[in-house]
Short mmCIF file of C-alpha atoms in Angstrom, two decimals:
data_model
loop_
_atom_site.label_atom_id
_atom_site.label_comp_id
_atom_site.label_asym_id
_atom_site.label_seq_id
_atom_site.Cartn_x
_atom_site.Cartn_y
_atom_site.Cartn_z
CA MET A 272 -4.29 19.97 -14.70
CA LYS A 273 -7.69 19.82 -14.34
CA GLU A 274 -8.81 16.21 -14.39
CA THR A 275 -12.34 14.49 -13.14
CA PHE A 276 -13.02 10.63 -11.85
CA SER A 277 -16.68 8.92 -11.21
CA MET A 278 -18.40 6.50 -9.54
CA SER A 279 -21.70 4.73 -9.32
CA ILE A 280 -24.36 4.53 -6.95
CA LEU A 281 -24.38 1.37 -5.51
CA PRO A 282 -27.77 -0.10 -4.22
CA GLU A 283 -26.55 0.07 -0.34
CA TRP A 284 -26.12 3.96 -1.16
CA ASN A 285 -29.58 4.08 -2.69
CA GLY A 286 -31.90 7.08 -1.37
CA LEU A 287 -28.73 9.02 1.09
CA THR A 288 -28.18 12.38 0.21
CA LEU A 289 -25.15 13.31 -1.39
CA GLU A 290 -23.56 14.59 2.15
CA SER A 291 -24.79 11.96 4.01
CA LEU A 292 -23.07 9.81 1.51
CA LEU A 293 -19.82 11.85 1.40
CA LYS A 294 -19.89 11.92 5.12
CA ASN A 295 -21.31 8.72 6.58
CA GLU A 296 -20.84 6.06 4.14
CA LEU A 297 -17.45 7.41 2.35
CA SER A 298 -16.36 9.00 5.57
CA PHE A 299 -14.91 11.81 3.69
CA GLY A 300 -13.14 14.97 5.81
CA LYS A 301 -15.28 18.10 6.58
CA LYS A 302 -12.66 20.23 5.14
CA SER A 303 -13.14 18.26 1.59
CA ILE A 304 -16.93 18.29 1.58
CA HIS A 305 -17.15 21.78 2.07
CA GLN A 306 -14.43 22.39 -0.95
CA TRP A 307 -16.60 20.28 -3.21
CA ARG A 308 -19.72 21.83 -2.40
CA MET A 309 -18.28 25.55 -2.35
CA GLU A 310 -16.35 24.96 -5.84
CA LYS A 311 -19.23 23.10 -7.44
CA SER A 312 -17.07 19.84 -8.21
CA ILE A 313 -19.39 17.40 -7.88
CA THR A 314 -22.29 16.95 -11.13
CA ILE A 315 -24.90 14.04 -10.59
CA ASN A 316 -25.52 12.38 -14.19
CA GLY A 317 -23.68 15.67 -15.41
CA GLU A 318 -25.76 18.13 -13.38
CA LEU A 319 -25.62 20.19 -10.76
CA LYS A 320 -28.03 19.46 -8.17
CA PRO A 321 -28.99 20.21 -4.16
CA TRP A 322 -27.05 18.00 -2.27
CA LYS A 323 -30.16 17.15 -0.47
CA ASN A 324 -31.87 15.59 -3.05
CA PRO A 325 -32.00 11.88 -2.30
CA LEU A 326 -29.66 9.82 -5.09
CA SER A 327 -30.80 6.62 -6.81
CA GLU A 328 -29.16 3.19 -7.64
CA GLY A 329 -27.11 4.15 -10.56
CA ASP A 330 -26.33 7.38 -10.30
CA GLN A 331 -23.35 8.85 -11.83
CA LEU A 332 -21.27 11.02 -9.88
CA THR A 333 -18.27 12.94 -11.16
CA PHE A 334 -15.78 14.90 -9.26
CA LYS A 335 -13.51 17.74 -10.78
CA TYR A 336 -10.41 18.52 -8.73
CA THR A 337 -6.74 20.44 -10.23
CA VAL A 338 -3.71 18.78 -9.38
CA LEU A 339 0.08 18.43 -10.02
CA PRO A 340 2.21 15.57 -10.28
CA SER A 341 2.78 14.15 -7.49
CA ALA A 342 7.02 13.80 -8.22
CA PRO A 343 9.18 14.24 -11.19
CA ALA A 344 8.81 11.93 -14.15
CA TRP A 345 11.12 9.10 -14.36
CA LYS A 346 11.16 6.77 -17.63
CA ALA A 347 11.27 3.33 -16.41
CA GLU A 348 9.07 0.11 -16.46
CA VAL A 349 6.64 -0.46 -14.16
CA ASP A 350 4.51 -3.76 -13.64
CA VAL A 351 0.90 -3.07 -13.28
CA LEU A 352 -0.77 -5.70 -11.03
CA PHE A 353 -4.48 -4.19 -11.00
CA GLU A 354 -5.06 -0.65 -12.29
CA ASP A 355 -8.50 1.65 -12.19
CA GLU A 356 -9.42 5.52 -12.58
CA HIS A 357 -8.97 5.61 -8.83
CA LEU A 358 -6.00 3.60 -7.90
CA VAL A 359 -3.17 1.21 -9.17
CA VAL A 360 -1.01 -1.49 -7.23
CA LEU A 361 2.62 -2.14 -8.75
CA ASN A 362 4.80 -5.04 -8.69
CA LYS A 363 8.26 -3.07 -6.79
CA PRO A 364 11.65 -4.73 -8.11
CA ALA A 365 14.19 -4.82 -5.83
CA ARG A 366 17.08 -2.09 -5.06
CA LEU A 367 14.14 0.43 -5.79
CA ASP A 368 12.93 3.03 -3.18
CA THR A 369 9.42 3.77 -2.95
CA HIS A 370 9.55 7.59 -3.23
CA PRO A 371 11.95 10.36 -2.69
CA ASN A 372 13.92 11.13 0.14
CA SER A 373 15.32 14.44 -0.89
CA GLU A 374 14.59 16.51 -4.17
CA ALA A 375 17.97 15.12 -5.63
CA ASP A 376 16.08 11.70 -5.62
CA THR A 377 14.34 11.14 -8.86
CA GLN A 378 14.96 7.35 -9.87
CA THR A 379 12.03 5.71 -7.16
CA LEU A 380 8.62 3.64 -8.22
CA GLN A 381 7.01 7.00 -7.44
CA ASN A 382 8.56 8.68 -10.08
CA ALA A 383 8.20 5.73 -12.83
CA ILE A 384 4.21 5.55 -12.00
CA VAL A 385 4.17 9.15 -12.21
CA HIS A 386 5.77 9.14 -15.72
CA ASP A 387 3.52 6.01 -17.01
CA LEU A 388 0.41 7.90 -15.89
CA LEU A 389 1.58 11.18 -17.36
CA SER A 390 2.12 9.34 -20.86
CA LYS A 391 -1.49 8.31 -20.82
CA GLY A 392 -2.87 11.40 -20.37
CA HIS A 393 -3.02 11.68 -16.31
CA SER A 394 -2.54 14.39 -14.22
CA GLY A 395 0.74 12.38 -12.69
CA TYR A 396 -0.92 12.45 -9.26
CA ALA A 397 0.05 9.46 -7.52
CA GLN A 398 0.69 8.88 -3.94
CA PRO A 399 1.80 5.82 -1.75
CA ILE A 400 -0.40 4.27 0.75
CA HIS A 401 1.91 2.33 2.27
CA ARG A 402 5.88 1.69 1.56
CA LEU A 403 8.18 -1.15 0.68
CA ASP A 404 12.32 -1.31 1.76
CA HIS A 405 14.51 -0.88 -0.74
CA ASP A 406 15.12 -4.40 -1.45
CA THR A 407 11.78 -5.78 -0.91
CA THR A 408 9.88 -6.73 -3.99
CA GLY A 409 6.43 -7.19 -4.25
CA ALA A 410 2.74 -5.77 -4.28
CA ILE A 411 2.36 -2.03 -3.36
CA LEU A 412 -0.69 0.61 -3.72
CA PHE A 413 -0.78 4.43 -4.85
CA ALA A 414 -3.68 6.52 -5.16
CA LYS A 415 -4.06 7.67 -8.59
CA HIS A 416 -6.16 10.80 -6.81
CA PRO A 417 -6.66 13.23 -3.87
CA ALA A 418 -10.22 11.98 -3.06
CA ILE A 419 -9.18 7.96 -2.86
CA LYS A 420 -5.70 9.13 -0.72
CA PRO A 421 -7.63 9.49 2.36
CA LEU A 422 -9.71 6.51 2.16
CA LEU A 423 -7.31 3.87 1.49
CA ASP A 424 -4.73 6.14 4.47
CA GLN A 425 -8.06 5.00 6.32
CA LEU A 426 -8.05 1.08 5.45
CA LEU A 427 -4.49 1.15 6.49
CA GLU A 428 -4.85 2.51 9.85
CA LYS A 429 -7.93 0.36 10.71
CA ARG A 430 -5.53 -2.95 9.14
CA MET A 431 -8.22 -3.25 6.37
CA ILE A 432 -5.70 -3.72 3.62
CA LYS A 433 -4.34 -7.18 4.18
CA ARG A 434 -0.79 -7.79 3.08
CA THR A 435 1.03 -10.85 2.89
CA TYR A 436 4.81 -12.06 2.32
CA ILE A 437 6.92 -14.41 1.97
CA ALA A 438 10.13 -14.79 3.04
CA LEU A 439 13.50 -17.33 2.89
CA ALA A 440 14.56 -17.35 6.97
CA GLU A 441 17.66 -18.78 7.97
CA GLY A 442 17.45 -21.76 10.38
CA GLN A 443 14.60 -24.30 10.47
CA MET A 444 11.50 -21.99 11.99
CA LYS A 445 8.86 -23.80 13.65
CA THR A 446 5.11 -24.47 11.95
CA SER A 447 3.90 -21.28 12.81
CA GLY A 448 3.69 -18.91 15.94
CA THR A 449 2.77 -15.20 16.00
CA ILE A 450 5.61 -12.53 17.20
CA ARG A 451 4.32 -9.76 19.62
CA GLU A 452 7.39 -7.59 20.34
CA PRO A 453 7.28 -3.91 20.32
CA ILE A 454 9.52 -2.43 17.66
CA GLY A 455 11.77 1.03 18.43
CA LYS A 456 14.67 2.95 16.84
CA ASP A 457 18.16 1.76 17.29
CA ARG A 458 19.99 4.59 19.02
CA HIS A 459 23.12 3.05 18.13
CA HIS A 460 22.48 3.12 14.30
CA PRO A 461 20.44 5.79 12.19
CA VAL A 462 18.46 3.14 9.98
CA ARG A 463 18.32 -0.26 11.85
CA ARG A 464 15.24 -1.02 13.95
CA ARG A 465 15.11 -3.12 17.36
CA VAL A 466 12.95 -4.99 19.39
CA SER A 467 12.55 -2.79 22.41
CA PRO A 468 9.86 -2.38 25.75
CA GLY A 469 9.31 1.30 24.72
CA GLY A 470 8.58 0.69 20.84
CA GLN A 471 5.34 0.47 19.54
CA LYS A 472 3.25 -2.41 19.45
CA ALA A 473 4.04 -5.04 16.07
CA VAL A 474 2.00 -8.07 15.88
CA THR A 475 3.65 -10.46 13.05
CA GLN A 476 2.12 -14.08 12.29
CA TYR A 477 4.40 -16.31 10.65
CA GLN A 478 3.47 -19.78 8.92
CA ARG A 479 6.41 -22.22 7.66
CA LEU A 480 5.58 -23.23 3.61
CA SER A 481 8.65 -25.37 3.59
CA VAL A 482 12.40 -26.45 4.70
CA ASP A 483 15.60 -26.66 3.00
CA PRO A 484 17.91 -28.71 4.90
CA VAL A 485 20.88 -28.41 2.64
CA LYS A 486 20.67 -24.23 2.52
CA ASN A 487 19.47 -24.29 6.14
CA LEU A 488 16.59 -22.22 4.84
CA SER A 489 12.56 -22.14 6.40
CA LEU A 490 10.42 -20.20 3.50
CA VAL A 491 7.37 -18.87 5.35
CA GLU A 492 4.32 -17.09 4.76
CA LEU A 493 3.88 -13.90 6.97
CA ASN A 494 0.77 -11.61 7.82
CA LEU A 495 1.28 -8.02 9.72
CA GLU A 496 -1.15 -6.64 11.82
CA THR A 497 0.81 -3.93 12.46
CA GLY A 498 3.63 -1.93 9.66
CA ARG A 499 6.30 -1.16 11.70
CA THR A 500 9.26 -0.10 9.55
CA HIS A 501 11.46 -3.14 9.07
CA GLN A 502 8.87 -4.97 11.00
CA ILE A 503 9.24 -8.83 9.33
CA ARG A 504 12.92 -8.02 9.46
CA VAL A 505 13.08 -7.12 12.89
CA HIS A 506 10.91 -10.15 14.20
CA LEU A 507 12.15 -12.56 12.06
CA SER A 508 15.76 -11.53 13.44
CA SER A 509 14.47 -11.35 17.30
CA ILE A 510 13.46 -15.01 17.29
CA GLY A 511 17.01 -16.02 15.89
CA HIS A 512 15.62 -16.11 11.69
CA PRO A 513 17.07 -13.44 9.99
CA ILE A 514 16.04 -13.29 6.15
CA ALA A 515 18.64 -14.39 4.33
CA GLY A 516 20.89 -11.73 2.91
CA ASP A 517 19.18 -9.47 5.27
CA THR A 518 23.13 -8.48 6.89
CA LEU A 519 21.70 -5.21 8.64
CA TYR A 520 19.45 -8.05 10.77
CA GLY A 521 22.18 -10.90 11.34
CA SER A 522 22.07 -13.00 8.33
CA ILE A 523 25.27 -14.98 7.49
CA SER A 524 23.97 -16.38 4.83
CA ARG A 525 25.51 -15.20 1.45
CA GLN A 526 23.18 -16.42 -1.45
CA PHE A 527 21.45 -13.46 -1.78
CA SER A 528 22.57 -9.95 -2.26
CA HIS A 529 19.85 -8.16 -1.07
CA GLN A 530 17.29 -9.32 1.95
CA ALA A 531 14.73 -12.41 0.58
CA LEU A 532 11.39 -10.86 1.06
CA HIS A 533 8.14 -10.34 -0.92
CA ALA A 534 5.05 -8.93 -0.68
CA ARG A 535 2.99 -11.24 -2.06
CA LYS A 536 -0.25 -10.27 -2.05
CA LEU A 537 -2.70 -7.51 -1.21
CA SER A 538 -6.35 -7.41 -0.64
CA PHE A 539 -8.79 -4.99 0.41
CA ILE A 540 -12.48 -3.48 -0.09
CA HIS A 541 -12.58 -1.00 -2.95
CA PRO A 542 -13.60 2.32 -1.02
CA PHE A 543 -16.00 3.76 -4.15
CA THR A 544 -17.29 -0.04 -5.71
CA LEU A 545 -17.32 -2.01 -2.19
CA LYS A 546 -15.78 -5.05 -4.39
CA GLU A 547 -13.07 -7.07 -2.95
CA ILE A 548 -9.76 -6.05 -4.59
CA THR A 549 -6.70 -8.83 -4.63
CA ALA A 550 -3.72 -8.15 -6.31
CA SER A 551 -1.09 -10.80 -6.26
CA ALA A 552 2.76 -10.40 -7.27
CA PRO A 553 5.09 -13.25 -8.49
CA PRO A 554 7.70 -14.16 -6.43
CA PRO A 555 11.50 -13.41 -7.91
CA ALA A 556 12.69 -16.09 -9.35
CA TYR A 557 15.08 -17.47 -6.42
CA PHE A 558 12.13 -18.24 -4.01
CA LYS A 559 10.89 -20.77 -6.50
CA HIS A 560 13.92 -23.49 -5.62
CA HIS A 561 12.61 -23.37 -2.40
#
């Protein structure tokens, strides 16, 4: 399906050439830039113009591309927190995978957003920039076209997408702290991760928001400097405060049917508008009682 997306030349980009903008300011790869040039995929104010001409503030760039749906469509409700023509932030429910792990897996959040986009006349391209575990809820970012995806991937890699979580942890945690323990695979379990000297660097900052002495739970806010698989779950378990309901990592609480972990907020600078985007996901009801 042929699609287009547009972007305006901001004051910061006035006087740049198209090539300089794409390469130096937006950090597109050489392959993408070469393909757009050869296929004459970019118009300026609706016209094909030489790439060496200087751009002016307010000029409109329109990109044309051909793309297929990213996954089979699955009709299911999606909770949109923020959306424009480039990206969408969703509020993921529990008991749902972020994306398919096999061809037979067709009922995931990615399948649901593909259906939602197709129903609006969009190509159905939707690629997750990061992932949330099956039972983790909250804000998650998807790219809506193939040009924005590498730019968002770069933001994630450079730790420029700030992700804030909340969790209900067992016990009464310290007021605040930073956990700096590398994380690797647990060779005795196909899914579980563990703190391991030979693992990947992992840093989690936490701050205790409140304590429920009756239920022996701490409500904590967490910020990730890295994004390892199961990072928060492994780190909190490693200091003796597993997330309530997280039986994989040692929770003994039976108050929850899954780990009480929620991605509360995402914030980043939009690559095409340079505006700060902040999307907040309301916590599930069980957080409100703590």
